[in-house]
Amino acid sequence: MQSLLQANAEKAAEIKDILKTKKVLMVNLISSPGAGKTSLLEKTLPKLVDKYNVAVIEGDVETDLDGKRLDGYGVPISLINTNGACHLESISIEKALSVFDLDKLDLIIIENVGNLVCPAEFDIGEDYKVAVVSTPEGADKPAKYPLLFQEASLLINNKIDLLPYINFDKEFFTNEVKKLNGNLPIIPTSCKNDIGIDEWVSWLEQKIKMKKTD
Ligand SMILES: Nc1nc2c(ncn2[C@@H]2O[C@H](COP(=O)(O)OP(=O)(O)OP(=O)(O)O)[C@@H](O)[C@H]2O)c(=O)[nH]1
Ligand SMILES: [Mg+2]
């Protein structure tokens, strides 16, 4: 396990170096299955593709279903099937990157395998981990699965359109997040009702600019 983590960390560092040279931002979306990562991409890509060169790495245990959902958004998609593994590793990211022309990209968004635990443990060469937690999962998720919230640079709280129908204690959620990571910004979103998408896109644009001047 130790040597696997070591190999992963070394490859992640290599990827970071390459992307720093190429000035390409890479963001790693992490959530439980079904929190809305692909839905967020479906809402995000149309707002970016006219201004930036974007690519997506789709990580899934099996199937190309999410990749197919993103067909037609005008971005290259590289699919990784982990065949059982619950997270992506930097070795597979290196392979996925090889199909892109990095000289022509500004942003790569990775949709990690749906899992709130394992993906948080692995540096895959990304600039930022972005956690997505949807309201029906419950407000206790940060307290129960703390690592992701400690590692993340942004928290998307999705499916806020469902708040009238479920018990989601927003204050408890926010306080638990603050206890784990006082600097973690939270953007409430609804992919169904287009809430918070512009704020998330602005966050991405700011990070793209920072990467260019890094
Ligand atoms: N009501 C509501 N439903 C949403 C929202 N975002 C996503 N959904 C629904 O939630 C379900 C799961 O969304 P996905 O985008 O497939 O979730 P995912 O995180 O990509 O799932 P995996 O790739 O399997 O981990 C779909 O039926 C979406 O239509 C939202 O903001 N509000
Ligand atoms: Mg998905």
Short mmCIF file of C-alpha atoms and ligand atoms in Angstrom, two decimals:
data_model
loop_
_atom_site.label_atom_id
_atom_site.label_comp_id
_atom_site.label_asym_id
_atom_site.label_seq_id
_atom_site.Cartn_x
_atom_site.Cartn_y
_atom_site.Cartn_z
CA MET A 1 0.00 0.00 0.00
CA GLN A 2 2.83 2.34 0.95
CA SER A 3 4.67 1.76 -2.34
CA LEU A 4 1.43 2.19 -4.30
CA LEU A 5 0.83 5.56 -2.64
CA GLN A 6 4.44 6.54 -3.23
CA ALA A 7 4.22 5.64 -6.96
CA ASN A 8 0.94 7.54 -7.22
CA ALA A 9 2.43 10.63 -5.55
CA GLU A 10 5.48 10.60 -7.83
CA LYS A 11 3.34 10.37 -10.97
CA ALA A 12 1.03 13.10 -9.64
CA ALA A 13 4.04 15.38 -9.18
CA GLU A 14 5.12 14.70 -12.79
CA ILE A 15 1.61 15.55 -14.05
CA LYS A 16 1.60 18.78 -12.00
CA ASP A 17 4.93 19.79 -13.57
CA ILE A 18 3.67 19.18 -17.10
CA LEU A 19 0.41 21.07 -16.51
CA LYS A 20 2.30 23.95 -14.88
CA THR A 21 4.52 24.25 -17.97
CA LYS A 22 1.53 24.04 -20.29
CA LYS A 23 -0.49 26.41 -18.05
CA VAL A 24 -3.47 24.06 -18.04
CA LEU A 25 -5.75 24.07 -14.98
CA MET A 26 -6.98 20.65 -13.81
CA VAL A 27 -9.92 20.32 -11.41
CA ASN A 28 -11.01 17.05 -9.79
CA LEU A 29 -14.77 16.69 -9.06
CA ILE A 30 -15.43 14.30 -6.16
CA SER A 31 -18.78 13.21 -4.71
CA SER A 32 -20.95 10.27 -3.71
CA PRO A 33 -22.65 8.46 -6.61
CA GLY A 34 -25.49 10.61 -7.90
CA ALA A 35 -24.67 13.93 -6.20
CA GLY A 36 -24.70 15.59 -9.61
CA LYS A 37 -21.16 15.69 -11.05
CA THR A 38 -22.21 14.92 -14.62
CA SER A 39 -25.23 17.21 -14.32
CA LEU A 40 -22.91 19.99 -13.19
CA LEU A 41 -20.69 19.35 -16.22
CA GLU A 42 -23.75 19.47 -18.49
CA LYS A 43 -24.56 22.93 -17.09
CA THR A 44 -20.95 24.15 -16.98
CA LEU A 45 -19.55 23.22 -20.39
CA PRO A 46 -21.91 25.40 -22.47
CA LYS A 47 -20.84 28.42 -20.38
CA LEU A 48 -17.13 27.80 -20.99
CA VAL A 49 -16.63 26.36 -24.46
CA ASP A 50 -16.90 29.65 -26.36
CA LYS A 51 -14.19 31.26 -24.21
CA TYR A 52 -11.86 28.44 -23.25
CA ASN A 53 -10.49 25.16 -24.57
CA VAL A 54 -11.84 22.57 -22.18
CA ALA A 55 -11.45 18.78 -21.93
CA VAL A 56 -13.06 16.24 -19.61
CA ILE A 57 -11.71 13.06 -18.05
CA GLU A 58 -14.60 10.77 -17.13
CA GLY A 59 -13.84 8.24 -14.41
CA ASP A 60 -16.26 5.38 -13.87
CA VAL A 61 -16.08 1.86 -12.51
CA GLU A 62 -17.91 0.53 -15.59
CA THR A 63 -19.68 1.94 -18.68
CA ASP A 64 -19.32 5.02 -20.84
CA LEU A 65 -22.76 6.33 -19.86
CA ASP A 66 -21.51 9.64 -18.43
CA GLY A 67 -19.12 10.11 -21.35
CA LYS A 68 -22.06 9.66 -23.72
CA ARG A 69 -24.08 12.27 -21.79
CA LEU A 70 -21.30 14.77 -22.47
CA ASP A 71 -21.08 13.97 -26.19
CA GLY A 72 -22.08 16.96 -28.25
CA TYR A 73 -20.81 19.61 -25.82
CA GLY A 74 -17.82 20.28 -28.09
CA VAL A 75 -15.12 19.07 -25.70
CA PRO A 76 -12.76 16.11 -26.01
CA ILE A 77 -13.55 13.40 -23.48
CA SER A 78 -11.13 10.79 -22.21
CA LEU A 79 -12.80 7.84 -20.48
CA ILE A 80 -11.25 5.78 -17.69
CA ASN A 81 -12.99 2.59 -16.55
CA THR A 82 -11.43 1.49 -13.28
CA ASN A 83 -12.91 -2.05 -13.50
CA GLY A 84 -13.85 -2.16 -9.85
CA ALA A 85 -11.55 0.39 -8.24
CA CYS A 86 -13.35 3.09 -6.26
CA HIS A 87 -11.10 6.01 -7.29
CA LEU A 88 -8.82 7.31 -10.02
CA GLU A 89 -5.04 7.15 -9.72
CA SER A 90 -2.39 9.36 -11.30
CA ILE A 91 -1.12 6.53 -13.55
CA SER A 92 -4.50 6.33 -15.29
CA ILE A 93 -4.72 10.15 -15.45
CA GLU A 94 -1.38 10.21 -17.29
CA LYS A 95 -2.82 7.80 -19.89
CA ALA A 96 -6.05 9.79 -20.16
CA LEU A 97 -4.08 13.01 -20.70
CA SER A 98 -2.10 11.47 -23.57
CA VAL A 99 -5.11 11.74 -25.91
CA PHE A 100 -5.32 15.54 -25.42
CA ASP A 101 -3.20 18.22 -27.08
CA LEU A 102 -2.16 20.04 -23.89
CA ASP A 103 -0.79 22.99 -25.89
CA LYS A 104 -4.36 23.74 -26.93
CA LEU A 105 -6.12 23.42 -23.55
CA ASP A 106 -6.95 25.88 -20.76
CA LEU A 107 -8.93 23.59 -18.46
CA ILE A 108 -9.37 19.88 -17.76
CA ILE A 109 -12.22 18.79 -15.52
CA ILE A 110 -12.03 15.29 -14.06
CA GLU A 111 -15.20 13.53 -12.95
CA ASN A 112 -13.88 11.07 -10.40
CA VAL A 113 -15.57 7.77 -9.55
CA GLY A 114 -18.66 8.34 -7.38
CA ASN A 115 -17.30 7.79 -3.87
CA LEU A 116 -16.96 10.09 -0.87
CA VAL A 117 -13.95 8.34 0.66
CA CYS A 118 -11.26 6.87 -1.64
CA PRO A 119 -10.86 9.67 -4.24
CA ALA A 120 -10.01 12.12 -1.44
CA GLU A 121 -6.97 10.01 -0.52
CA PHE A 122 -5.29 10.26 -3.93
CA ASP A 123 -3.42 13.19 -5.45
CA ILE A 124 -3.92 12.70 -9.18
CA GLY A 125 -2.02 15.80 -10.26
CA GLU A 126 -5.00 18.14 -10.03
CA ASP A 127 -4.74 21.78 -8.98
CA TYR A 128 -7.92 21.61 -6.92
CA LYS A 129 -10.26 19.01 -5.52
CA VAL A 130 -13.89 20.17 -5.68
CA ALA A 131 -16.34 18.34 -3.43
CA VAL A 132 -19.96 18.00 -4.53
CA VAL A 133 -22.50 17.11 -1.84
CA SER A 134 -26.20 17.06 -2.61
CA THR A 135 -28.84 17.95 -0.04
CA PRO A 136 -30.65 14.55 0.01
CA GLU A 137 -27.44 12.88 1.18
CA GLY A 138 -27.85 14.61 4.55
CA ALA A 139 -26.14 17.41 6.43
CA ASP A 140 -23.98 14.99 8.43
CA LYS A 141 -21.78 13.98 5.49
CA PRO A 142 -18.88 16.38 6.25
CA ALA A 143 -18.66 15.11 9.84
CA LYS A 144 -18.85 11.45 8.74
CA TYR A 145 -16.48 11.67 5.77
CA PRO A 146 -14.07 14.44 6.86
CA LEU A 147 -11.05 13.89 4.61
CA LEU A 148 -12.67 15.17 1.41
CA PHE A 149 -13.72 18.38 3.14
CA GLN A 150 -10.22 18.89 4.49
CA GLU A 151 -8.68 18.31 1.05
CA ALA A 152 -11.18 20.26 -1.04
CA SER A 153 -10.73 23.85 -2.21
CA LEU A 154 -14.41 24.35 -3.02
CA LEU A 155 -17.65 22.72 -1.91
CA ILE A 156 -20.63 22.58 -4.25
CA ASN A 157 -23.85 21.98 -2.28
CA ASN A 158 -26.09 20.66 -5.06
CA LYS A 159 -29.85 19.96 -5.35
CA ILE A 160 -30.89 22.91 -3.24
CA ASP A 161 -34.18 22.88 -5.17
CA LEU A 162 -35.06 19.82 -3.02
CA LEU A 163 -34.73 21.71 0.30
CA PRO A 164 -38.50 22.18 0.74
CA TYR A 165 -39.04 18.41 0.55
CA ILE A 166 -36.26 17.01 2.74
CA ASN A 167 -34.68 17.48 6.16
CA PHE A 168 -31.38 19.17 5.50
CA ASP A 169 -30.02 21.24 8.38
CA LYS A 170 -28.09 23.90 6.49
CA GLU A 171 -26.68 25.54 9.63
CA PHE A 172 -25.36 22.22 10.97
CA PHE A 173 -23.85 21.43 7.55
CA THR A 174 -22.11 24.82 7.32
CA ASN A 175 -20.79 24.60 10.89
CA GLU A 176 -19.42 21.10 10.38
CA VAL A 177 -17.67 22.19 7.19
CA LYS A 178 -16.17 25.21 8.99
CA LYS A 179 -14.85 22.98 11.78
CA LEU A 180 -13.04 20.80 9.21
CA ASN A 181 -11.85 23.51 6.86
CA GLY A 182 -12.41 27.13 7.80
CA ASN A 183 -11.33 28.32 4.33
CA LEU A 184 -13.65 26.14 2.29
CA PRO A 185 -16.06 28.25 0.23
CA ILE A 186 -19.52 26.74 -0.31
CA ILE A 187 -21.55 27.38 -3.46
CA PRO A 188 -25.19 26.24 -3.22
CA THR A 189 -26.36 24.99 -6.61
CA SER A 190 -29.29 23.48 -8.39
CA CYS A 191 -28.49 21.88 -11.72
CA LYS A 192 -32.25 21.48 -12.17
CA ASN A 193 -33.08 25.18 -11.71
CA ASP A 194 -29.77 26.72 -12.82
CA ILE A 195 -28.92 28.17 -9.41
CA GLY A 196 -25.29 28.89 -8.50
CA ILE A 197 -23.91 27.73 -11.85
CA ASP A 198 -22.61 31.20 -12.78
CA GLU A 199 -20.83 31.50 -9.42
CA TRP A 200 -19.12 28.14 -9.97
CA VAL A 201 -18.17 29.09 -13.53
CA SER A 202 -16.69 32.39 -12.19
CA TRP A 203 -14.63 30.39 -9.68
CA LEU A 204 -13.29 28.25 -12.53
CA GLU A 205 -12.53 31.30 -14.70
CA GLN A 206 -10.63 32.96 -11.86
CA LYS A 207 -8.55 29.80 -11.36
CA ILE A 208 -7.87 29.52 -15.13
CA LYS A 209 -6.54 33.10 -15.08
CA MET A 210 -4.40 32.38 -12.01
CA LYS A 211 -2.91 29.34 -13.72
CA LYS A 212 -1.98 31.37 -16.80
CA THR A 213 -0.04 33.88 -14.69
CA ASP A 214 1.42 31.31 -12.28
N1 LIG B 1 -33.60 17.79 -8.21
C1 LIG B 1 -32.34 17.79 -8.67
N2 LIG B 1 -31.84 16.69 -9.26
C2 LIG B 1 -30.55 16.74 -9.70
C3 LIG B 1 -29.74 17.89 -9.56
N3 LIG B 1 -28.52 17.61 -10.06
C4 LIG B 1 -28.59 16.36 -10.52
N4 LIG B 1 -29.81 15.81 -10.31
C5 LIG B 1 -30.27 14.46 -10.64
O1 LIG B 1 -29.55 13.54 -9.82
C6 LIG B 1 -29.31 12.33 -10.52
C7 LIG B 1 -27.83 12.00 -10.51
O2 LIG B 1 -27.11 13.03 -11.20
P1 LIG B 1 -25.74 12.76 -11.93
O3 LIG B 1 -25.32 14.05 -12.53
O4 LIG B 1 -25.82 11.57 -12.82
O5 LIG B 1 -24.81 12.41 -10.69
P2 LIG B 1 -23.29 11.94 -10.68
O6 LIG B 1 -22.66 12.53 -9.48
O7 LIG B 1 -22.66 12.26 -11.98
O8 LIG B 1 -23.44 10.37 -10.50
P3 LIG B 1 -22.29 9.23 -10.69
O9 LIG B 1 -21.51 9.55 -11.92
O10 LIG B 1 -23.05 7.96 -10.80
O11 LIG B 1 -21.45 9.28 -9.44
C8 LIG B 1 -29.85 12.54 -11.94
O12 LIG B 1 -31.16 11.97 -11.99
C9 LIG B 1 -29.93 14.06 -12.06
O13 LIG B 1 -30.93 14.49 -12.95
C10 LIG B 1 -30.31 19.04 -8.93
O14 LIG B 1 -29.68 20.09 -8.74
N5 LIG B 1 -31.61 18.93 -8.49
MG MG B 2 -21.64 11.03 -13.28
#
